[in-house]
Coordinates of C-alpha atoms in Angstrom, one line a residue:
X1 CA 29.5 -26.8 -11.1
X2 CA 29.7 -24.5 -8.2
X3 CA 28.2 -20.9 -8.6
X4 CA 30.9 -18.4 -9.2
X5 CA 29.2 -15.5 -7.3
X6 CA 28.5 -17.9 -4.7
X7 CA 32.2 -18.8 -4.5
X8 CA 33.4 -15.0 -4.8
X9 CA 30.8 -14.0 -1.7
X10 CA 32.5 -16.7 0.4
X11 CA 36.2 -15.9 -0.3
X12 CA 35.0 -12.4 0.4
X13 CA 33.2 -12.7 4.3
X14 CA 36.3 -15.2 5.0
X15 CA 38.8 -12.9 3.6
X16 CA 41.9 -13.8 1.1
X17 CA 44.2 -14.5 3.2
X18 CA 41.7 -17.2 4.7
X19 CA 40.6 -18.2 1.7
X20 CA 41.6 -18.5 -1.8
X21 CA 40.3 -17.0 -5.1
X22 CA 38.3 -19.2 -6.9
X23 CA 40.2 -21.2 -10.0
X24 CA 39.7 -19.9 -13.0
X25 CA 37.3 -22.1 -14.8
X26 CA 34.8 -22.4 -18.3
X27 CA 32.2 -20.3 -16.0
X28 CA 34.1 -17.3 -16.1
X29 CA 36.3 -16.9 -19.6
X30 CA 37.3 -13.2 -18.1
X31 CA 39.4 -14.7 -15.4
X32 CA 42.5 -14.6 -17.5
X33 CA 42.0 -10.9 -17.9
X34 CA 42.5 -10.4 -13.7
X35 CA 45.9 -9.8 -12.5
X36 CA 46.1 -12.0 -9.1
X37 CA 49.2 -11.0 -7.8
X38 CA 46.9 -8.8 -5.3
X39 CA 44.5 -11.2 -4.2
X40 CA 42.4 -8.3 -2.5
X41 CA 41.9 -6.3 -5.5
X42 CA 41.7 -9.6 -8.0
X43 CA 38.8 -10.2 -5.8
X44 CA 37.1 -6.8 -6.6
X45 CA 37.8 -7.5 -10.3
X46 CA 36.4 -10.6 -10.7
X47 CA 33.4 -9.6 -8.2
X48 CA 32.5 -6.2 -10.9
X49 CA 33.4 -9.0 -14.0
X50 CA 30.9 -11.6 -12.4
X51 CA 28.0 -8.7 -11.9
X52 CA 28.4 -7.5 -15.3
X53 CA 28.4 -11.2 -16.8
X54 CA 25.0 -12.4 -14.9
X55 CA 23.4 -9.0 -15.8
X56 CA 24.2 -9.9 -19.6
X57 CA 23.1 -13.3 -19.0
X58 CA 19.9 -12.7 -17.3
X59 CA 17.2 -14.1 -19.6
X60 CA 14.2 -11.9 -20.1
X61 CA 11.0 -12.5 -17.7
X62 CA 7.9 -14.0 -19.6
X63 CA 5.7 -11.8 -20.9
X64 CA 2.9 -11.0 -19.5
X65 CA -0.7 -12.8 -19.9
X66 CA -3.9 -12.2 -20.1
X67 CA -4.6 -13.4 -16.8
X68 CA -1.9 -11.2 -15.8
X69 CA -4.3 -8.6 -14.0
X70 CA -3.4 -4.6 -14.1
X71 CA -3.6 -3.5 -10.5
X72 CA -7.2 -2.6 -8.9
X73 CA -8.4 0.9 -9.2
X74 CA -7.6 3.1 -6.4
X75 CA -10.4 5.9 -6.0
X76 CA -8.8 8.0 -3.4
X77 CA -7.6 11.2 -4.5
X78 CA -4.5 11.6 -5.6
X79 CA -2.1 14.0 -3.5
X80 CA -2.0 17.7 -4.5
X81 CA 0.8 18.6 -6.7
X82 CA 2.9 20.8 -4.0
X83 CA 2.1 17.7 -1.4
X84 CA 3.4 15.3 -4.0
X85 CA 6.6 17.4 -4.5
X86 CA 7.1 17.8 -1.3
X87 CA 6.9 13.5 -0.7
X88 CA 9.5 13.9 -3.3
X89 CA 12.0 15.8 -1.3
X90 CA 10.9 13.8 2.1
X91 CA 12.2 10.7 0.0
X92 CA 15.3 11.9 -1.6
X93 CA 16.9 13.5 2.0
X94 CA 19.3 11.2 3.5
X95 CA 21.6 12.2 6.8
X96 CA 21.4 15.0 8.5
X97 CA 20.1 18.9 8.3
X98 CA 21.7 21.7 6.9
X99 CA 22.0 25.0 8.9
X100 CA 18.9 26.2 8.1
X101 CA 16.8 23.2 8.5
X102 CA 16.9 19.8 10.9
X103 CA 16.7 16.5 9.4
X104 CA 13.5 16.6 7.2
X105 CA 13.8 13.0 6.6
X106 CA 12.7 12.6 10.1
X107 CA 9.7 14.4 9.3
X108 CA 8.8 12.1 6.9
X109 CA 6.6 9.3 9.5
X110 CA 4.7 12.8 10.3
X111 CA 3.9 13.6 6.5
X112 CA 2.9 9.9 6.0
X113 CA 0.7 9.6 8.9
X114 CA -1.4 13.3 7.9
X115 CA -1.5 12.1 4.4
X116 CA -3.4 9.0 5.4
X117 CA -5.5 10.3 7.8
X118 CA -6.7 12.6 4.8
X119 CA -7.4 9.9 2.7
X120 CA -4.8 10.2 -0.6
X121 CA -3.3 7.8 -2.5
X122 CA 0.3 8.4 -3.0
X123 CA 1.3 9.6 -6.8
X124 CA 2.2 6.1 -9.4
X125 CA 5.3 7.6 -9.8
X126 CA 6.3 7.7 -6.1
X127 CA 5.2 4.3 -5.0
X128 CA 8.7 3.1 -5.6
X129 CA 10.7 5.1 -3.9
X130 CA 7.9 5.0 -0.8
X131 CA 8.1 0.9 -0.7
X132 CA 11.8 1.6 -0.8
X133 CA 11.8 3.8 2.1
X134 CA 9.7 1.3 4.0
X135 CA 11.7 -1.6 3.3
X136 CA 14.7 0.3 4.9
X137 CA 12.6 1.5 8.0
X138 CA 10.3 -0.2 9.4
X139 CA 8.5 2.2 11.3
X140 CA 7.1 3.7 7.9
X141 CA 5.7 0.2 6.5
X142 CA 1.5 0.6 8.1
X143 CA 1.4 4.4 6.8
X144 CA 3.6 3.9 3.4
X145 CA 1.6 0.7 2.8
X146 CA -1.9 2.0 3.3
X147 CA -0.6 5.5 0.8
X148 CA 0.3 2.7 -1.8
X149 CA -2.6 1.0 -2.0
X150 CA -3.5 -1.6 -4.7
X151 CA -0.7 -0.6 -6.9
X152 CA 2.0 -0.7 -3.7
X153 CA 0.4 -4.8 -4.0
X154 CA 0.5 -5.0 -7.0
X155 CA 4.1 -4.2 -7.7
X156 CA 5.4 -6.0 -4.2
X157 CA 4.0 -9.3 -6.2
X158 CA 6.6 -8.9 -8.8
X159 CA 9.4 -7.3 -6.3
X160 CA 11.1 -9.6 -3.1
X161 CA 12.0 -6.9 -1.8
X162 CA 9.0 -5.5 -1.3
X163 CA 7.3 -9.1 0.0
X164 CA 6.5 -6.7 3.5
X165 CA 3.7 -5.2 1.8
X166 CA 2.0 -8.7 0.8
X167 CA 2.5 -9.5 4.5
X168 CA 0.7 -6.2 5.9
X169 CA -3.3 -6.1 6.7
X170 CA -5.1 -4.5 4.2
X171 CA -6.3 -0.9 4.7
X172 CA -10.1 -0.8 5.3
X173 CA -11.0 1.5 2.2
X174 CA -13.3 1.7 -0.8
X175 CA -10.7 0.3 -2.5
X176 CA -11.8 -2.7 -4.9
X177 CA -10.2 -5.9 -5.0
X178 CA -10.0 -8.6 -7.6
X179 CA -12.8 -10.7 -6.8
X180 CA -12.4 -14.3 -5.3
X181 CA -14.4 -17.3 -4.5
X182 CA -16.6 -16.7 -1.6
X183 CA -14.5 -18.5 1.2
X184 CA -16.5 -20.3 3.6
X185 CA -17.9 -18.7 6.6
X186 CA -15.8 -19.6 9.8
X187 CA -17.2 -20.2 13.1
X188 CA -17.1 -17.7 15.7
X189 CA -13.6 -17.5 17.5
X190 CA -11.8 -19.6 15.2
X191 CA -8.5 -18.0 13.0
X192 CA -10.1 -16.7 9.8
X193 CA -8.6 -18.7 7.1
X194 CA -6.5 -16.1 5.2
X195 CA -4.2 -15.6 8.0
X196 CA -2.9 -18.8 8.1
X197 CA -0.2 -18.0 5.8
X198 CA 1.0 -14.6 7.6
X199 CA 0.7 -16.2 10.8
X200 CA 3.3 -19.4 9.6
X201 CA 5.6 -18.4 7.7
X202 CA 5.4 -14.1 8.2
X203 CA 8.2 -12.5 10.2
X204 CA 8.0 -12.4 14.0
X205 CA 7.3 -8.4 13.9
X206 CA 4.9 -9.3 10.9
X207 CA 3.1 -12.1 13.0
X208 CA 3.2 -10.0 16.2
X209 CA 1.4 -7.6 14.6
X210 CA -1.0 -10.0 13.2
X211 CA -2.1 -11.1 16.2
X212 CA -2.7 -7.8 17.5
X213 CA -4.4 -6.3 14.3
X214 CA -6.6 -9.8 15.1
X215 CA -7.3 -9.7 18.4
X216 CA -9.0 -6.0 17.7
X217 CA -11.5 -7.3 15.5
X218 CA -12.2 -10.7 16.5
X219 CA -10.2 -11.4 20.2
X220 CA -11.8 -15.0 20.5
X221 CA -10.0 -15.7 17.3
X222 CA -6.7 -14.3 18.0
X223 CA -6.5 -16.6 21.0
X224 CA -7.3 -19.8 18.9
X225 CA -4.4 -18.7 16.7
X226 CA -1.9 -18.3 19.3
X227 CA -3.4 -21.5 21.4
X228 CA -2.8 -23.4 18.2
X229 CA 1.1 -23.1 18.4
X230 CA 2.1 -21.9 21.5
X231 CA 3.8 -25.5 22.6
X232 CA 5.8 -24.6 19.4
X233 CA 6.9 -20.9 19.9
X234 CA 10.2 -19.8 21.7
X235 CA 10.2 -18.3 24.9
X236 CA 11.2 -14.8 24.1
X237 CA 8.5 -14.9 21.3
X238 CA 5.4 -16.4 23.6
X239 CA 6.3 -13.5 25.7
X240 CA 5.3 -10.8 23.2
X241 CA 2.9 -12.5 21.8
X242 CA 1.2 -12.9 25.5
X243 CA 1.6 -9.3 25.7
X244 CA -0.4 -8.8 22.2
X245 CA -3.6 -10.3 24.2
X246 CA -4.0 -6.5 26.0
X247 CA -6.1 -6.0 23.1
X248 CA -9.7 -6.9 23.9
X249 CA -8.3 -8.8 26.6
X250 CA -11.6 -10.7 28.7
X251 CA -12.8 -13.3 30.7
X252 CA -12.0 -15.5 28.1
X253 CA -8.4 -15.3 28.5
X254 CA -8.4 -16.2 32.0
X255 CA -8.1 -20.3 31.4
X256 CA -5.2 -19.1 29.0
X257 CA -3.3 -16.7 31.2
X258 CA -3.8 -19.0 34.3
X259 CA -2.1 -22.2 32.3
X260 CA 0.5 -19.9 31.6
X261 CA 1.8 -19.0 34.7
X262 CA 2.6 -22.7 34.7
X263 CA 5.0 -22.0 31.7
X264 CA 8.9 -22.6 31.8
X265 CA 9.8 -19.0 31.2
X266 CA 10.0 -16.5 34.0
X267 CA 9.3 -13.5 31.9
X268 CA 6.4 -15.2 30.4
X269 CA 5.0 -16.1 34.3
X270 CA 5.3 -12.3 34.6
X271 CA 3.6 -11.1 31.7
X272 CA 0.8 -13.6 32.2
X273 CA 0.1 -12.7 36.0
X274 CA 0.3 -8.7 35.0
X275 CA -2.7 -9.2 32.4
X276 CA -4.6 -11.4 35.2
X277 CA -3.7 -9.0 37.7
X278 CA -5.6 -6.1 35.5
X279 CA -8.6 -8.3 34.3
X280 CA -11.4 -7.0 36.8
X281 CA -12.8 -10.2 38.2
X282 CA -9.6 -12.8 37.5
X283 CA -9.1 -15.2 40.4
X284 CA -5.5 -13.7 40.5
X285 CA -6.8 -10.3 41.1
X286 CA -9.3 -11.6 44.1
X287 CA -6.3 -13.4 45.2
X288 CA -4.2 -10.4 45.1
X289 CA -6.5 -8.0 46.6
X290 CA -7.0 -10.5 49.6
X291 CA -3.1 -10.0 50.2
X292 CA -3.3 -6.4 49.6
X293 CA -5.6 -5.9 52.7
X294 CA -4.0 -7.8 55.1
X295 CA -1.0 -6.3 54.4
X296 CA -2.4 -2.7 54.3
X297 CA -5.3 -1.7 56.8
X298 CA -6.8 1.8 58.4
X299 CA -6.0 2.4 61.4
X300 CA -8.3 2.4 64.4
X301 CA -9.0 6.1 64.3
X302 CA -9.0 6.6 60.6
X303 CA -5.6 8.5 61.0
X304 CA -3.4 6.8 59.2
X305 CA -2.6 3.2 57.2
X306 CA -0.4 0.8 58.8
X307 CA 1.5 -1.6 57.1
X308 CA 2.7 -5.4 57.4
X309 CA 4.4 -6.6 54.7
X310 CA 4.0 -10.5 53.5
X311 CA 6.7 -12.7 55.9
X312 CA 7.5 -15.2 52.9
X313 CA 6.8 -15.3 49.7
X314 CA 4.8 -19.2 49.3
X315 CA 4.8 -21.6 46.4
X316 CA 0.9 -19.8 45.6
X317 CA 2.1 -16.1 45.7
X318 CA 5.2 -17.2 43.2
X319 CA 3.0 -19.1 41.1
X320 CA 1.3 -15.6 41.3
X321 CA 4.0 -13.8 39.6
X322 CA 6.0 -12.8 42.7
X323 CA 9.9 -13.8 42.5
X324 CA 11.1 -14.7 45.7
X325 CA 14.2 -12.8 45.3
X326 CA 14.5 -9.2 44.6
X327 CA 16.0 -8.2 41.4
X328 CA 16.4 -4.9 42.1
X329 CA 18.5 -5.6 45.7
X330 CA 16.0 -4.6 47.9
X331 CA 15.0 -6.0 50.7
X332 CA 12.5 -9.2 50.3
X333 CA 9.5 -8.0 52.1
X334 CA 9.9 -4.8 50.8
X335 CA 9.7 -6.5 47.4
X336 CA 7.1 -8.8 48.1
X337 CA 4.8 -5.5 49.7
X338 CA 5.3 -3.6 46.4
X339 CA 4.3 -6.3 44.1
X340 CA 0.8 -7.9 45.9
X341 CA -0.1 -3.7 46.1
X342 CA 0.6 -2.9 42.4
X343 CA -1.0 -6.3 41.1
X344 CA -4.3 -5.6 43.5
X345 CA -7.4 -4.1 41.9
X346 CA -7.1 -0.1 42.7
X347 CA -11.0 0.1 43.3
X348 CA -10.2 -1.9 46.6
X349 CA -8.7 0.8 48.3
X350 CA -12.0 3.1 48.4
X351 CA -14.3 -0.5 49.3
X352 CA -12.0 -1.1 52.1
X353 CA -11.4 2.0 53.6
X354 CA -14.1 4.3 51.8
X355 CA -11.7 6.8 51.3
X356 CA -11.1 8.4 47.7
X357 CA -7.7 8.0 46.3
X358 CA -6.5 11.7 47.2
X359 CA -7.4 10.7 50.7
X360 CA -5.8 7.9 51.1
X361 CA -2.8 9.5 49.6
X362 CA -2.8 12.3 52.3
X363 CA -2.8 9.8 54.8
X364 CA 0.1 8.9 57.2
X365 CA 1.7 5.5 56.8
X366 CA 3.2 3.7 59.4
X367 CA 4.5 0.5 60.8
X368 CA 1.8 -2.5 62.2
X369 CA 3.8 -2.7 64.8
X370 CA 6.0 1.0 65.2
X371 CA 3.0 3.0 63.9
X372 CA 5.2 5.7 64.5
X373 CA 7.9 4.6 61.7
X374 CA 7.3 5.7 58.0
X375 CA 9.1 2.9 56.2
X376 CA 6.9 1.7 54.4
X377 CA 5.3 5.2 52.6
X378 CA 7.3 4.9 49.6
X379 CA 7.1 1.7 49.0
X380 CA 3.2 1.8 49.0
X381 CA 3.3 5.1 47.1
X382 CA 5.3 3.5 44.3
X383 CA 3.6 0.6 43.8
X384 CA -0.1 2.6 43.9
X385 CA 1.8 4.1 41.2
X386 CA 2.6 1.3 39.2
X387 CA -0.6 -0.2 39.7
X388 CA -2.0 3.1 38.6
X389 CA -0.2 2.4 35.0
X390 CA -0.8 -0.6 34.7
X391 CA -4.8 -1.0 35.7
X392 CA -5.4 2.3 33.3
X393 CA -6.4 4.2 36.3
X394 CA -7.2 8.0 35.5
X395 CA -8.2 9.1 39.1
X396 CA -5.5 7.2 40.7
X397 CA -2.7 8.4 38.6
X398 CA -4.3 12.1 38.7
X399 CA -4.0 11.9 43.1
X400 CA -0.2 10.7 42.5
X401 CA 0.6 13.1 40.0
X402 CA -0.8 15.5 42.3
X403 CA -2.0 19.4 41.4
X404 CA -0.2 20.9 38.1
X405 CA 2.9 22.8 39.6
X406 CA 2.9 26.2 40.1
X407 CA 6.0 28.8 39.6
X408 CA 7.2 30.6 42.5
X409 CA 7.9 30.4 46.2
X410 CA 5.9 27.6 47.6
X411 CA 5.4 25.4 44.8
X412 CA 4.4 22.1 44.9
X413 CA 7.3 19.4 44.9
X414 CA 7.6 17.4 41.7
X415 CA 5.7 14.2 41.5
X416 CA 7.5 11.2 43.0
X417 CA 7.5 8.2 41.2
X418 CA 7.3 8.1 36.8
X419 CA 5.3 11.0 36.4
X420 CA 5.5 10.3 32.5
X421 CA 4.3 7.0 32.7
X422 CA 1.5 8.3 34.8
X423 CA 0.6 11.1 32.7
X424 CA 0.1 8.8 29.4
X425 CA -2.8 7.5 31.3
X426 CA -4.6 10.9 31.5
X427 CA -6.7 12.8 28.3
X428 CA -4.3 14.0 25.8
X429 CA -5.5 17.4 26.8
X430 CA -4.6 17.2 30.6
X431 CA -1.5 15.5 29.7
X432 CA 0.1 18.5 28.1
X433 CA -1.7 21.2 30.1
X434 CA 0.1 19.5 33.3
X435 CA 3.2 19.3 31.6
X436 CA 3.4 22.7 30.4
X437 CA 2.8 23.3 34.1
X438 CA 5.4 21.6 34.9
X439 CA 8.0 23.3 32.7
X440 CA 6.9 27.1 33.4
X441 CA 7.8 25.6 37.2
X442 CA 10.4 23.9 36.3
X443 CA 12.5 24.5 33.4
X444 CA 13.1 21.8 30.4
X445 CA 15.7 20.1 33.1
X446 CA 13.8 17.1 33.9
X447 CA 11.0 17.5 31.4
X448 CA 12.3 15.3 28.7
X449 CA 10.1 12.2 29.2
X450 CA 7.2 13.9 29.7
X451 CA 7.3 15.7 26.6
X452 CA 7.4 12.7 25.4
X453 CA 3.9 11.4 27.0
X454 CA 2.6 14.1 25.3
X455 CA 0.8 13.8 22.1
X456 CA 2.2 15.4 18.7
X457 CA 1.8 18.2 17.5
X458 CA 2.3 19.6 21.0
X459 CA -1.0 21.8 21.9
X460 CA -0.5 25.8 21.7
X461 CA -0.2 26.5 25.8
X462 CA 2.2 23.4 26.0
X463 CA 4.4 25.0 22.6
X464 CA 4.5 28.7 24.2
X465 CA 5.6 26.8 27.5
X466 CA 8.6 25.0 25.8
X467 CA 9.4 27.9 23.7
X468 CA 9.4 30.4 26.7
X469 CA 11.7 27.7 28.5
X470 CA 14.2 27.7 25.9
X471 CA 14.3 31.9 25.9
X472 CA 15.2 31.2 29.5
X473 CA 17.8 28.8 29.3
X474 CA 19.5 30.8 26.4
X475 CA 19.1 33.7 28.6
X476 CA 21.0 32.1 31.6
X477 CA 24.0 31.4 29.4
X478 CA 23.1 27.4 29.1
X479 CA 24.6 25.7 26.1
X480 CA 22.0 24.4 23.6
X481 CA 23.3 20.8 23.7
X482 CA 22.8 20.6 27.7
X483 CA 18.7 19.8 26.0
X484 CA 19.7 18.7 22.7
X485 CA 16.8 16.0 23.5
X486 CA 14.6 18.3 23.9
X487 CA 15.3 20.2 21.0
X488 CA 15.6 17.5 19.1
X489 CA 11.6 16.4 20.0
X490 CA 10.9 19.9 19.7
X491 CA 11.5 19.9 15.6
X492 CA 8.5 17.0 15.2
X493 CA 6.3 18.6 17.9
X494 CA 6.2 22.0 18.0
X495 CA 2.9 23.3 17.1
X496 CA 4.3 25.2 13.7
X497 CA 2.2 28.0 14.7
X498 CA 4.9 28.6 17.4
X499 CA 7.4 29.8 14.4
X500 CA 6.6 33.2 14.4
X501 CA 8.0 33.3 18.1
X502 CA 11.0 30.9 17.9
X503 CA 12.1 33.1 14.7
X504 CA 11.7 36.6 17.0
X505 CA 14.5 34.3 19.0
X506 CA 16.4 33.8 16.4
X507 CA 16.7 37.7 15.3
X508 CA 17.6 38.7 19.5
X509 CA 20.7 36.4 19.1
X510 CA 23.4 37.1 17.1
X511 CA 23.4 34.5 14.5
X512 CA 27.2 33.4 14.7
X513 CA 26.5 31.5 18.5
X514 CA 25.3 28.3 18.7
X515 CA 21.5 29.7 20.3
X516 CA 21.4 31.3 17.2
X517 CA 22.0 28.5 15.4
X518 CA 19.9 26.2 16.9
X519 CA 16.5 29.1 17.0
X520 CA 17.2 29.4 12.9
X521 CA 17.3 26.1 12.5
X522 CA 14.1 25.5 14.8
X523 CA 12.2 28.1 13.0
X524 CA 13.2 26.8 9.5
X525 CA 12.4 23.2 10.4
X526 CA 8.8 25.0 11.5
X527 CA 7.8 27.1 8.6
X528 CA 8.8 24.0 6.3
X529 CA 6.0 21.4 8.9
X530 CA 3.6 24.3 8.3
X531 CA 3.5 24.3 4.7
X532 CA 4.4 20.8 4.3
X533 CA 0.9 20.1 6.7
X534 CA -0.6 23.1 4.8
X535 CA 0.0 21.1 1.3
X536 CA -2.1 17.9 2.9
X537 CA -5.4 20.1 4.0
X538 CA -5.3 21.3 0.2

């Protein structure tokens, strides 16, 4: 006998016009009480009369056994009583902010990630609603899970919809768990045993970060797990999990890598010959660098570099990683050029020329054969710059970036290329002391992504720059939706100890315009991160 709920979910993705109701049958001695001359509304009837009949029908769960263990003992302290009100409210906001306040419910990762770095456990009472809230974002589910601890386990064994939590690492705590026969000691470099599971039947995200969490701890290992199915895995998935051997990437991926610029997938070819291209000592990196420098040499006087892009791109420079055609619609050499420079190891440039990275930068770039033409100084500018990302390369990306800008007449011109991308490879510190820089020189106008290279909470100089930057855009008569992305980032990351200054903003505008508005609403959204982080140092 088909299942009526079954039946009724069909009719109702189809549609009743596509599809009719079900009969009435001996299932469902209610039907005669459903008026079907609407079909659409008989459907909603029968749909609450079905929900209502299961629920009455549902047979009660086994009670529990002996062997039924009570969770493990979690001896973390419990929040404080204002912190755990306050994970209360953080759980209960859904939408938007009010006038007064910006959407606390995205401050809710922040309060998650400070309350695990302290070391609580998350109150019994709240676990539920917290594994709720992770269920429905995923971005929550390492921070939530970890706050849960063994009773967050304990209740996803006897919840589906909580089956993420049984899937995540455990957190490395004092926490004691049930204890199990000793498994048997693995080799070095093979997949420990207890990942077998996760790693064949988890969720892509769940496996991805598997593999990662895994390659931290033992890499060796996390490459015999991927080895062991890659024939098996689609394209789009090798790719990211290729991209999860960054951590504790060696040597001992090179066999790997190198088969897999063999593979069928373009995008996999890519990402294989970028991770070569960045592991010091790689044949793919000595092959690169030997294109890099005859493509790029000083000039007889030391003057300036001159330039002579590759002529074709051969079978062994594609196998490399290099597309023969563009994607971008530049021109082909051009193209070739930029991608032999950013794959070739950075630390080339000063062996082949002796010449530190600022120098070379200062230096004129011209044509091998119109030394006189500049073509080319972009091109090799931009890829330095990509290489400078991608190889991790402090002292490269600092030359690029350049000096931090200065107000005024005669400032420096903004850094060319993706300053943002080259700032994340800087010290936190740096990072936001150039930015702020940046803005007092600048304005908030292009300063979006950057911000957003910075790390959270912003430091004090780089908060009084931001808030000093909105003064002056609300002063020039700028509407506060031109940088709603700013502002917006501004509510997560503003130290809280700028509130004090952002309210004095809010009392010089009159509170009816939207400046107004949007410095009361800044300065609430402050004063509530400053005694919500206030709560967790209790």
């Amino acid at each position: 006998m088909p299942d009526p709920w079954e039946s009724l979910q069909t009719t109702a993705l189809l549609g009743t016009d596509r599809r009719p109701l079900p009969a009435p049958g001996p299932a469902a001695p209610y039907d005669g009480a459903v008026d079907r001359a609407d079909p659409a509304t008989a459907l909603l009837e029968l749909a609450a009369l079905e929900t209502v009949r299961r629920r009455a029908g549902a047979l009660p769960a086994p009670a529990a056994s002996a062997a039924d263990r009570p969770a493990a003992e979690d001896p973390r302290p419990e929040l404080p009583a204002p912190a755990a009100r306050r994970l209360s409210l953080l759980l209960s906001t859904r939408g938007g902010g009010s006038g007064t306040l910006a959407n606390i419910a995205e401050l809710l990762p922040q309060w998650l990630a400070t309350a695990r770095e302290r070391g609580y456990r998350a109150p019994a009472a709240s676990v539920p609603a917290l594994l709720d809230a992770a269920r429905a974002r995923s971005e929550l589910r390492p921070d939530a899970v970890a706050l849960a601890g063994p009773l967050g386990r304990w209740l996803a064994e006897r919840n589906a919809d909580w089956r993420f939590v049984q899937r995540a690492a455990p957190e490395p705590s004092a926490v004691p768990e049930p204890p199990t026969a000793p498994e048997p000691p693995t080799a070095p470099g093979t997949a420990p045993a207890e990942g077998d599971h996760l790693w064949h039947e988890g969720l892509f995200a769940e496996r991805v970060t598997h593999l990662t969490l895994l390659r931290r701890r033992d890499p060796a290992a996390g490459l015999a797990l991927l080895r062991g199915t890659w024939p098996t895995e689609r394209a789009e998935d090798r790719l990211l999990f290729l991209d999860a051997l960054q951590e504790g990437l060696s040597l001992a991926d090179e066999p790997f890598l190198e088969a897999a610029l063999g593979d069928r997938s373009k995008n996999v070819r890519t990402t294989a010959a970028e991770l070569l291209s960045i592991l010091p000592g790689s044949a793919l990196a000595t092959r690169m660098a030997e294109r890099a420098r005859a493509a790029v040499r000083l000039s007889t006087h030391g003057t300036h570099l001159l330039v002579t892009p590759p002529a074709a791109c051969d079978p062994a420079m594609q196998r490399d990683g290099i597309p023969p055609k563009s994607p971008t619609g530049r021109g082909e050499r051009a193209w070739w050029f930029g991608e032999v420079i950013a794959a070739a190891p950075l630390p080339l440039w000063s062996e082949h020329t002796g010449l530190t990275p600022g120098q070379l930068l200062a230096l004129r770039v011209g044509d091998a054969i119109d030394e006189t033409s500049s073509t080319w100084a972009d091109d090799l500018r931009e890829a330095w710059a990509r290489a400078a990302v991608r190889q991790h390369d402090a002292a490269w990306a600092r030359a690029l970036l350049g000096p931090a800008p200065v107000p005024g007449p005669g400032r420096a011109a903004r850094a060319t290329g993706a300053p943002a991308k080259l700032l994340a490879v800087l010290p936190p510190a740096e990072r936001a002391a150039w930015t702020a820089a940046f803005i007092e020189a600048h304005g908030l106008g292009d300063a979006f992504q950057l911000l957003g290279a910075c790390a959270t909470p912003w430091t004090p100089p780089l908060s009084t720059a931001v808030v000093e930057a909105l003064a002056r855009a609300a002063a020039s008569g700028a509407y506060p939706w031109s940088h709603s992305g700013v502002l917006g980032m501004t509510e997560r990351a503003l130290s809280p100890d700028s509130a004090g200054a952002v309210e004095e903003l809010a009392a010089g505008a009159a509170t009816a315009t939207a400046w107004g508005e949007t410095f009361t609403r800044l300065a609430g959204t402050l004063r509530f991160r400053e005694a919500m982080l206030a709560e967790l140092a209790a």
